[in-house]
Amino acid sequence: MTTTISSVASPPLSAASIEAARRIIAAHSVLDGAALPILHALQEAFGYVPRECDPLIAAALNISRAEVHGIISFYHDFRRAPAGRHVLKLCRAESCQSAGGTGLAERLLGRLGLEWGGTTRDGSLMTVEAVYCLGLCACSPSALLDGEPMARLDDSTLATVVQEARAA
Ligand code: FES
């Protein structure tokens, strides 16, 4: 079965969700270096950082929307759309790259029709994200699947991961 393209659109936030976001931002904006705690809290609450929150964060921290966007873009942990049912984080750091991780990732993304950070459309099955060193360098290439470490990956292992995710 062919899996098609990526980027699940982020749904518009309800009035209640915007109010919840306002409360989260207000609760964290008093902290030193409040931007990251706010973004982490929003992602924890919504599963991603909704774009509607950008102007709220900017106003609370007295920075521009572009600065908010810049922070979100800089850190790989933040998503702009809901993730799929499963999140596969493939390591892109040096040890995993030199152990074949780059080609492995390219082939997987190609098979799924995704770019980094993308989510498959077949029921939002899987999101594939980059991560930079999981401390499993001795067992490269490595990844996290839904937070569980996986090591010594190859094409066959990843194909099985996708197949099992689809069946789950
Ligand atoms: S470089 Fe991938 S786990 Fe360390």
Short mmCIF file of N, CA and C and ligand atoms in Angstrom, two decimals:
data_model
loop_
_atom_site.label_atom_id
_atom_site.label_comp_id
_atom_site.label_asym_id
_atom_site.label_seq_id
_atom_site.Cartn_x
_atom_site.Cartn_y
_atom_site.Cartn_z
N MET A 1 0.85 -1.19 0.00
CA MET A 1 0.00 0.00 0.00
C MET A 1 0.88 1.25 0.00
N THR A 2 0.53 2.17 -0.86
CA THR A 2 1.30 3.40 -0.92
C THR A 2 0.75 4.41 0.06
N THR A 3 1.63 5.03 0.78
CA THR A 3 1.23 6.05 1.73
C THR A 3 1.49 7.39 1.10
N THR A 4 0.57 8.26 1.19
CA THR A 4 0.76 9.55 0.55
C THR A 4 1.14 10.65 1.53
N ILE A 5 1.55 11.61 0.92
CA ILE A 5 2.14 12.86 1.40
C ILE A 5 1.90 13.28 2.84
N SER A 6 2.44 14.41 3.16
CA SER A 6 2.62 14.80 4.54
C SER A 6 1.74 15.95 5.00
N SER A 7 2.19 16.57 6.05
CA SER A 7 1.67 17.81 6.57
C SER A 7 0.17 17.84 6.81
N VAL A 8 -0.20 17.24 7.92
CA VAL A 8 -1.58 17.35 8.35
C VAL A 8 -1.81 18.80 8.76
N ALA A 9 -2.87 19.41 8.22
CA ALA A 9 -3.11 20.81 8.55
C ALA A 9 -3.53 20.92 10.00
N SER A 10 -3.16 22.04 10.62
CA SER A 10 -3.59 22.20 12.01
C SER A 10 -5.02 22.75 12.00
N PRO A 11 -5.90 22.10 12.77
CA PRO A 11 -7.30 22.55 12.81
C PRO A 11 -7.40 23.88 13.52
N PRO A 12 -8.41 24.71 13.18
CA PRO A 12 -8.58 25.98 13.89
C PRO A 12 -8.92 25.72 15.36
N LEU A 13 -8.41 26.57 16.23
CA LEU A 13 -8.68 26.39 17.66
C LEU A 13 -10.07 26.92 18.00
N SER A 14 -10.74 26.22 18.88
CA SER A 14 -12.04 26.69 19.37
C SER A 14 -11.79 27.87 20.33
N ALA A 15 -12.87 28.58 20.63
CA ALA A 15 -12.77 29.70 21.59
C ALA A 15 -12.28 29.18 22.95
N ALA A 16 -12.75 27.99 23.34
CA ALA A 16 -12.33 27.43 24.63
C ALA A 16 -10.83 27.11 24.61
N SER A 17 -10.35 26.61 23.47
CA SER A 17 -8.92 26.28 23.37
C SER A 17 -8.07 27.54 23.39
N ILE A 18 -8.56 28.59 22.75
CA ILE A 18 -7.80 29.85 22.77
C ILE A 18 -7.75 30.39 24.20
N GLU A 19 -8.84 30.25 24.91
CA GLU A 19 -8.86 30.69 26.31
C GLU A 19 -7.89 29.86 27.14
N ALA A 20 -7.86 28.55 26.87
CA ALA A 20 -6.91 27.67 27.58
C ALA A 20 -5.47 28.09 27.25
N ALA A 21 -5.23 28.42 25.99
CA ALA A 21 -3.88 28.85 25.59
C ALA A 21 -3.50 30.15 26.32
N ARG A 22 -4.47 31.05 26.42
CA ARG A 22 -4.20 32.32 27.13
C ARG A 22 -3.78 32.04 28.58
N ARG A 23 -4.49 31.10 29.21
CA ARG A 23 -4.16 30.78 30.61
C ARG A 23 -2.76 30.17 30.72
N ILE A 24 -2.44 29.29 29.79
CA ILE A 24 -1.11 28.66 29.80
C ILE A 24 -0.02 29.72 29.63
N ILE A 25 -0.24 30.61 28.69
CA ILE A 25 0.76 31.65 28.41
C ILE A 25 0.91 32.56 29.64
N ALA A 26 -0.23 32.95 30.22
CA ALA A 26 -0.17 33.83 31.40
C ALA A 26 0.55 33.15 32.56
N ALA A 27 0.31 31.85 32.73
CA ALA A 27 0.90 31.14 33.86
C ALA A 27 2.42 31.03 33.73
N HIS A 28 2.91 31.01 32.50
CA HIS A 28 4.36 30.81 32.30
C HIS A 28 5.10 32.09 31.95
N SER A 29 4.39 33.14 31.60
CA SER A 29 5.07 34.33 31.09
C SER A 29 5.85 35.08 32.18
N VAL A 30 5.60 34.74 33.44
CA VAL A 30 6.33 35.40 34.53
C VAL A 30 7.71 34.75 34.75
N LEU A 31 7.95 33.62 34.14
CA LEU A 31 9.22 32.91 34.35
C LEU A 31 10.35 33.59 33.60
N ASP A 32 11.56 33.43 34.09
CA ASP A 32 12.74 33.86 33.32
C ASP A 32 12.83 32.99 32.08
N GLY A 33 13.15 33.60 30.95
CA GLY A 33 13.25 32.80 29.72
C GLY A 33 11.95 32.08 29.44
N ALA A 34 10.86 32.85 29.48
CA ALA A 34 9.52 32.26 29.45
C ALA A 34 9.15 31.60 28.12
N ALA A 35 9.81 31.97 27.03
CA ALA A 35 9.36 31.50 25.71
C ALA A 35 9.34 29.97 25.64
N LEU A 36 10.42 29.33 26.06
CA LEU A 36 10.46 27.87 25.93
C LEU A 36 9.46 27.18 26.86
N PRO A 37 9.37 27.59 28.14
CA PRO A 37 8.33 26.96 28.97
C PRO A 37 6.93 27.14 28.40
N ILE A 38 6.63 28.30 27.84
CA ILE A 38 5.32 28.52 27.23
C ILE A 38 5.11 27.55 26.07
N LEU A 39 6.10 27.46 25.19
CA LEU A 39 5.95 26.61 24.01
C LEU A 39 5.82 25.14 24.40
N HIS A 40 6.63 24.72 25.37
CA HIS A 40 6.51 23.32 25.82
C HIS A 40 5.14 23.06 26.42
N ALA A 41 4.64 24.01 27.21
CA ALA A 41 3.33 23.82 27.84
C ALA A 41 2.22 23.79 26.80
N LEU A 42 2.32 24.64 25.79
CA LEU A 42 1.31 24.63 24.73
C LEU A 42 1.35 23.31 23.97
N GLN A 43 2.56 22.85 23.66
CA GLN A 43 2.66 21.58 22.93
C GLN A 43 2.15 20.42 23.78
N GLU A 44 2.41 20.49 25.06
CA GLU A 44 1.90 19.45 25.98
C GLU A 44 0.36 19.45 25.97
N ALA A 45 -0.22 20.64 25.95
CA ALA A 45 -1.68 20.74 26.02
C ALA A 45 -2.36 20.37 24.70
N PHE A 46 -1.77 20.81 23.58
CA PHE A 46 -2.44 20.64 22.29
C PHE A 46 -1.82 19.57 21.39
N GLY A 47 -0.60 19.15 21.75
CA GLY A 47 0.11 18.20 20.89
C GLY A 47 0.94 18.90 19.83
N TYR A 48 0.81 20.19 19.73
CA TYR A 48 1.58 21.03 18.80
C TYR A 48 1.41 22.48 19.26
N VAL A 49 2.13 23.38 18.62
CA VAL A 49 2.00 24.79 18.99
C VAL A 49 1.12 25.47 17.93
N PRO A 50 -0.13 25.72 18.25
CA PRO A 50 -1.04 26.32 17.26
C PRO A 50 -0.59 27.71 16.84
N ARG A 51 -0.75 27.98 15.55
CA ARG A 51 -0.32 29.29 15.03
C ARG A 51 -1.10 30.44 15.66
N GLU A 52 -2.33 30.16 16.07
CA GLU A 52 -3.13 31.21 16.72
C GLU A 52 -2.48 31.70 18.00
N CYS A 53 -1.57 30.90 18.55
CA CYS A 53 -0.92 31.29 19.81
C CYS A 53 0.22 32.29 19.59
N ASP A 54 0.73 32.35 18.37
CA ASP A 54 1.89 33.22 18.12
C ASP A 54 1.65 34.66 18.59
N PRO A 55 0.53 35.31 18.16
CA PRO A 55 0.34 36.70 18.60
C PRO A 55 0.13 36.81 20.10
N LEU A 56 -0.46 35.78 20.71
CA LEU A 56 -0.67 35.82 22.17
C LEU A 56 0.67 35.75 22.89
N ILE A 57 1.55 34.88 22.40
CA ILE A 57 2.88 34.76 23.01
C ILE A 57 3.66 36.05 22.80
N ALA A 58 3.59 36.57 21.58
CA ALA A 58 4.33 37.80 21.26
C ALA A 58 3.89 38.93 22.19
N ALA A 59 2.59 39.07 22.39
CA ALA A 59 2.08 40.15 23.25
C ALA A 59 2.53 39.93 24.69
N ALA A 60 2.47 38.68 25.16
CA ALA A 60 2.81 38.40 26.55
C ALA A 60 4.29 38.65 26.83
N LEU A 61 5.13 38.38 25.84
CA LEU A 61 6.58 38.50 26.05
C LEU A 61 7.15 39.79 25.47
N ASN A 62 6.27 40.59 24.86
CA ASN A 62 6.69 41.85 24.26
C ASN A 62 7.77 41.64 23.21
N ILE A 63 7.55 40.65 22.38
CA ILE A 63 8.45 40.40 21.24
C ILE A 63 7.57 40.33 19.99
N SER A 64 8.21 40.25 18.82
CA SER A 64 7.42 40.23 17.59
C SER A 64 6.96 38.80 17.28
N ARG A 65 5.95 38.70 16.41
CA ARG A 65 5.51 37.38 15.97
C ARG A 65 6.64 36.66 15.23
N ALA A 66 7.43 37.44 14.51
CA ALA A 66 8.55 36.83 13.77
C ALA A 66 9.53 36.19 14.75
N GLU A 67 9.74 36.84 15.88
CA GLU A 67 10.64 36.26 16.89
C GLU A 67 10.04 34.96 17.45
N VAL A 68 8.75 34.98 17.68
CA VAL A 68 8.09 33.76 18.17
C VAL A 68 8.28 32.65 17.15
N HIS A 69 8.00 32.97 15.90
CA HIS A 69 8.14 31.98 14.83
C HIS A 69 9.58 31.48 14.75
N GLY A 70 10.53 32.40 14.92
CA GLY A 70 11.95 32.03 14.86
C GLY A 70 12.32 31.03 15.95
N ILE A 71 11.80 31.25 17.15
CA ILE A 71 12.10 30.32 18.26
C ILE A 71 11.52 28.94 17.95
N ILE A 72 10.29 28.93 17.48
CA ILE A 72 9.62 27.64 17.20
C ILE A 72 10.36 26.89 16.09
N SER A 73 10.79 27.64 15.08
CA SER A 73 11.49 27.00 13.95
C SER A 73 12.86 26.47 14.36
N PHE A 74 13.49 27.16 15.31
CA PHE A 74 14.86 26.80 15.69
C PHE A 74 14.91 25.46 16.42
N TYR A 75 13.90 25.21 17.25
CA TYR A 75 13.92 23.99 18.08
C TYR A 75 13.12 22.88 17.40
N HIS A 76 13.78 21.75 17.19
CA HIS A 76 13.15 20.65 16.45
C HIS A 76 12.01 20.00 17.20
N ASP A 77 11.94 20.24 18.50
CA ASP A 77 10.91 19.57 19.30
C ASP A 77 9.51 20.11 19.05
N PHE A 78 9.43 21.33 18.53
CA PHE A 78 8.10 21.94 18.41
C PHE A 78 7.46 21.60 17.07
N ARG A 79 6.18 21.23 17.15
CA ARG A 79 5.41 20.91 15.95
C ARG A 79 4.41 22.03 15.67
N ARG A 80 4.06 22.18 14.41
CA ARG A 80 3.05 23.16 14.02
C ARG A 80 1.73 22.52 13.63
N ALA A 81 1.67 21.21 13.70
CA ALA A 81 0.43 20.50 13.38
C ALA A 81 0.40 19.24 14.23
N PRO A 82 -0.77 18.68 14.43
CA PRO A 82 -0.86 17.47 15.25
C PRO A 82 -0.02 16.35 14.65
N ALA A 83 0.57 15.53 15.51
CA ALA A 83 1.35 14.39 15.04
C ALA A 83 0.42 13.24 14.68
N GLY A 84 0.98 12.25 14.01
CA GLY A 84 0.23 11.03 13.71
C GLY A 84 0.07 10.18 14.95
N ARG A 85 -0.55 9.01 14.76
CA ARG A 85 -0.78 8.12 15.92
C ARG A 85 0.55 7.63 16.48
N HIS A 86 1.55 7.53 15.62
CA HIS A 86 2.88 7.12 16.06
C HIS A 86 3.89 8.18 15.64
N VAL A 87 4.89 8.40 16.49
CA VAL A 87 5.94 9.36 16.17
C VAL A 87 7.28 8.62 16.16
N LEU A 88 7.90 8.62 15.00
CA LEU A 88 9.21 8.00 14.84
C LEU A 88 10.24 9.13 14.75
N LYS A 89 11.16 9.15 15.70
CA LYS A 89 12.22 10.17 15.70
C LYS A 89 13.51 9.49 15.31
N LEU A 90 13.99 9.80 14.12
CA LEU A 90 15.22 9.19 13.63
C LEU A 90 16.41 10.08 13.97
N CYS A 91 17.47 9.47 14.48
CA CYS A 91 18.64 10.25 14.86
C CYS A 91 19.42 10.70 13.62
N ARG A 92 19.73 11.98 13.58
CA ARG A 92 20.48 12.55 12.45
C ARG A 92 21.85 13.05 12.89
N ALA A 93 22.28 12.68 14.07
CA ALA A 93 23.59 13.15 14.53
C ALA A 93 24.70 12.27 13.94
N GLU A 94 25.92 12.66 14.23
CA GLU A 94 27.09 12.17 13.49
C GLU A 94 27.24 10.65 13.47
N SER A 95 27.18 10.04 14.64
CA SER A 95 27.42 8.60 14.70
C SER A 95 26.39 7.84 13.88
N CYS A 96 25.15 8.23 14.02
CA CYS A 96 24.10 7.55 13.26
C CYS A 96 24.22 7.83 11.77
N GLN A 97 24.61 9.04 11.43
CA GLN A 97 24.83 9.35 10.01
C GLN A 97 25.91 8.45 9.43
N SER A 98 27.02 8.34 10.16
CA SER A 98 28.14 7.58 9.60
C SER A 98 27.86 6.07 9.60
N ALA A 99 26.84 5.66 10.35
CA ALA A 99 26.48 4.23 10.35
C ALA A 99 25.36 3.94 9.34
N GLY A 100 25.13 4.88 8.44
CA GLY A 100 24.15 4.64 7.39
C GLY A 100 22.79 5.25 7.65
N GLY A 101 22.69 6.03 8.71
CA GLY A 101 21.39 6.59 9.07
C GLY A 101 20.83 7.55 8.03
N THR A 102 21.72 8.25 7.33
CA THR A 102 21.23 9.24 6.36
C THR A 102 20.46 8.54 5.24
N GLY A 103 21.07 7.52 4.67
CA GLY A 103 20.41 6.79 3.58
C GLY A 103 19.16 6.08 4.06
N LEU A 104 19.25 5.54 5.25
CA LEU A 104 18.11 4.84 5.84
C LEU A 104 16.91 5.78 5.95
N ALA A 105 17.17 6.97 6.47
CA ALA A 105 16.11 7.96 6.64
C ALA A 105 15.55 8.39 5.29
N GLU A 106 16.46 8.64 4.34
CA GLU A 106 15.99 9.09 3.02
C GLU A 106 15.11 8.04 2.36
N ARG A 107 15.50 6.79 2.50
CA ARG A 107 14.69 5.72 1.88
C ARG A 107 13.32 5.60 2.57
N LEU A 108 13.31 5.71 3.89
CA LEU A 108 12.03 5.62 4.60
C LEU A 108 11.12 6.79 4.22
N LEU A 109 11.69 8.00 4.25
CA LEU A 109 10.89 9.17 3.91
C LEU A 109 10.37 9.05 2.48
N GLY A 110 11.22 8.55 1.58
CA GLY A 110 10.81 8.35 0.19
C GLY A 110 9.65 7.36 0.08
N ARG A 111 9.77 6.25 0.80
CA ARG A 111 8.72 5.23 0.75
C ARG A 111 7.39 5.77 1.28
N LEU A 112 7.48 6.61 2.33
CA LEU A 112 6.27 7.15 2.93
C LEU A 112 5.78 8.41 2.22
N GLY A 113 6.61 8.95 1.32
CA GLY A 113 6.23 10.19 0.64
C GLY A 113 6.23 11.38 1.57
N LEU A 114 7.17 11.40 2.50
CA LEU A 114 7.22 12.45 3.51
C LEU A 114 8.49 13.26 3.44
N GLU A 115 8.43 14.44 4.00
CA GLU A 115 9.62 15.21 4.34
C GLU A 115 9.78 15.13 5.85
N TRP A 116 10.94 15.57 6.35
CA TRP A 116 11.14 15.58 7.80
C TRP A 116 10.01 16.36 8.47
N GLY A 117 9.48 15.78 9.55
CA GLY A 117 8.40 16.45 10.28
C GLY A 117 7.03 16.17 9.70
N GLY A 118 6.99 15.44 8.57
CA GLY A 118 5.70 15.19 7.92
C GLY A 118 4.96 14.03 8.55
N THR A 119 3.67 13.98 8.24
CA THR A 119 2.78 12.94 8.77
C THR A 119 2.05 12.28 7.62
N THR A 120 2.01 10.96 7.66
CA THR A 120 1.32 10.23 6.59
C THR A 120 -0.17 10.53 6.63
N ARG A 121 -0.79 10.41 5.50
CA ARG A 121 -2.23 10.73 5.44
C ARG A 121 -3.11 9.54 5.74
N ASP A 122 -2.54 8.34 5.71
CA ASP A 122 -3.41 7.18 5.92
C ASP A 122 -3.78 7.08 7.40
N GLY A 123 -4.76 7.88 7.79
CA GLY A 123 -5.19 7.91 9.19
C GLY A 123 -4.17 8.60 10.07
N SER A 124 -3.36 9.48 9.48
CA SER A 124 -2.30 10.15 10.24
C SER A 124 -1.47 9.11 11.00
N LEU A 125 -1.17 8.05 10.28
CA LEU A 125 -0.49 6.89 10.86
C LEU A 125 0.79 7.25 11.60
N MET A 126 1.68 7.97 10.93
CA MET A 126 3.00 8.15 11.51
C MET A 126 3.59 9.51 11.15
N THR A 127 4.22 10.12 12.14
CA THR A 127 5.00 11.34 11.92
C THR A 127 6.47 10.96 12.03
N VAL A 128 7.27 11.44 11.10
CA VAL A 128 8.71 11.13 11.13
C VAL A 128 9.46 12.43 11.41
N GLU A 129 10.18 12.45 12.51
CA GLU A 129 10.90 13.66 12.93
C GLU A 129 12.37 13.35 13.13
N ALA A 130 13.17 14.41 13.12
CA ALA A 130 14.60 14.27 13.38
C ALA A 130 14.88 14.47 14.86
N VAL A 131 15.91 13.79 15.32
CA VAL A 131 16.39 14.00 16.67
C VAL A 131 17.92 13.97 16.58
N TYR A 132 18.59 14.60 17.52
CA TYR A 132 20.04 14.74 17.41
C TYR A 132 20.74 14.12 18.60
N CYS A 133 21.05 12.88 18.48
CA CYS A 133 21.76 12.01 19.43
C CYS A 133 20.87 11.61 20.60
N LEU A 134 20.69 10.33 20.69
CA LEU A 134 19.86 9.72 21.74
C LEU A 134 20.72 9.05 22.79
N GLY A 135 22.04 9.22 22.67
CA GLY A 135 22.93 8.53 23.60
C GLY A 135 23.06 7.05 23.29
N LEU A 136 22.69 6.66 22.09
CA LEU A 136 22.78 5.25 21.69
C LEU A 136 23.78 5.09 20.55
N CYS A 137 24.80 5.94 20.57
CA CYS A 137 25.73 5.99 19.43
C CYS A 137 26.39 4.63 19.17
N ALA A 138 26.64 3.86 20.23
CA ALA A 138 27.31 2.57 20.05
C ALA A 138 26.43 1.60 19.28
N CYS A 139 25.14 1.90 19.20
CA CYS A 139 24.20 1.01 18.51
C CYS A 139 23.54 1.73 17.34
N SER A 140 24.28 2.61 16.70
CA SER A 140 23.74 3.39 15.58
C SER A 140 23.41 2.46 14.41
N PRO A 141 22.50 2.88 13.54
CA PRO A 141 21.63 4.04 13.65
C PRO A 141 20.46 3.78 14.61
N SER A 142 20.05 4.85 15.29
CA SER A 142 19.08 4.72 16.36
C SER A 142 17.86 5.62 16.13
N ALA A 143 16.83 5.34 16.88
CA ALA A 143 15.59 6.11 16.77
C ALA A 143 14.77 5.93 18.03
N LEU A 144 13.73 6.73 18.13
CA LEU A 144 12.71 6.54 19.16
C LEU A 144 11.38 6.32 18.44
N LEU A 145 10.68 5.29 18.83
CA LEU A 145 9.32 5.10 18.32
C LEU A 145 8.37 5.28 19.49
N ASP A 146 7.57 6.33 19.44
CA ASP A 146 6.65 6.65 20.54
C ASP A 146 7.39 6.67 21.87
N GLY A 147 8.61 7.20 21.84
CA GLY A 147 9.39 7.36 23.06
C GLY A 147 10.24 6.16 23.42
N GLU A 148 10.06 5.04 22.72
CA GLU A 148 10.84 3.83 23.03
C GLU A 148 12.07 3.76 22.13
N PRO A 149 13.27 3.55 22.71
CA PRO A 149 14.46 3.52 21.89
C PRO A 149 14.54 2.29 20.98
N MET A 150 15.09 2.50 19.81
CA MET A 150 15.34 1.42 18.86
C MET A 150 16.76 1.60 18.35
N ALA A 151 17.49 0.52 18.20
CA ALA A 151 18.90 0.64 17.81
C ALA A 151 19.23 -0.34 16.69
N ARG A 152 20.42 -0.11 16.11
CA ARG A 152 20.93 -0.94 15.00
C ARG A 152 19.85 -1.11 13.92
N LEU A 153 19.31 0.00 13.49
CA LEU A 153 18.21 -0.03 12.53
C LEU A 153 18.72 -0.36 11.13
N ASP A 154 17.87 -0.99 10.36
CA ASP A 154 18.12 -1.16 8.93
C ASP A 154 16.79 -1.01 8.19
N ASP A 155 16.83 -1.13 6.87
CA ASP A 155 15.61 -0.93 6.07
C ASP A 155 14.51 -1.91 6.47
N SER A 156 14.92 -3.13 6.74
CA SER A 156 13.95 -4.16 7.07
C SER A 156 13.25 -3.85 8.40
N THR A 157 14.04 -3.43 9.39
CA THR A 157 13.46 -3.09 10.70
C THR A 157 12.46 -1.95 10.55
N LEU A 158 12.85 -0.93 9.80
CA LEU A 158 11.95 0.22 9.65
C LEU A 158 10.69 -0.15 8.89
N ALA A 159 10.84 -1.03 7.89
CA ALA A 159 9.65 -1.48 7.15
C ALA A 159 8.70 -2.22 8.10
N THR A 160 9.26 -3.01 8.98
CA THR A 160 8.43 -3.74 9.95
C THR A 160 7.75 -2.78 10.91
N VAL A 161 8.48 -1.75 11.33
CA VAL A 161 7.91 -0.74 12.23
C VAL A 161 6.68 -0.10 11.59
N VAL A 162 6.81 0.26 10.33
CA VAL A 162 5.69 0.91 9.63
C VAL A 162 4.53 -0.06 9.48
N GLN A 163 4.86 -1.29 9.13
CA GLN A 163 3.82 -2.31 8.94
C GLN A 163 3.06 -2.55 10.25
N GLU A 164 3.79 -2.66 11.33
CA GLU A 164 3.15 -2.91 12.63
C GLU A 164 2.33 -1.71 13.09
N ALA A 165 2.85 -0.52 12.80
CA ALA A 165 2.11 0.70 13.17
C ALA A 165 0.79 0.75 12.42
N ARG A 166 0.83 0.33 11.18
CA ARG A 166 -0.37 0.35 10.35
C ARG A 166 -1.41 -0.65 10.88
N ALA A 167 -0.91 -1.77 11.37
CA ALA A 167 -1.81 -2.83 11.86
C ALA A 167 -2.35 -2.52 13.25
N ALA A 168 -1.65 -1.67 13.99
CA ALA A 168 -2.02 -1.43 15.40
C ALA A 168 -3.29 -0.60 15.51
S1 FES B 1 24.45 9.98 17.09
FE1 FES B 1 22.61 8.86 17.00
S2 FES B 1 22.42 8.09 19.01
FE2 FES B 1 24.18 9.32 19.13
#
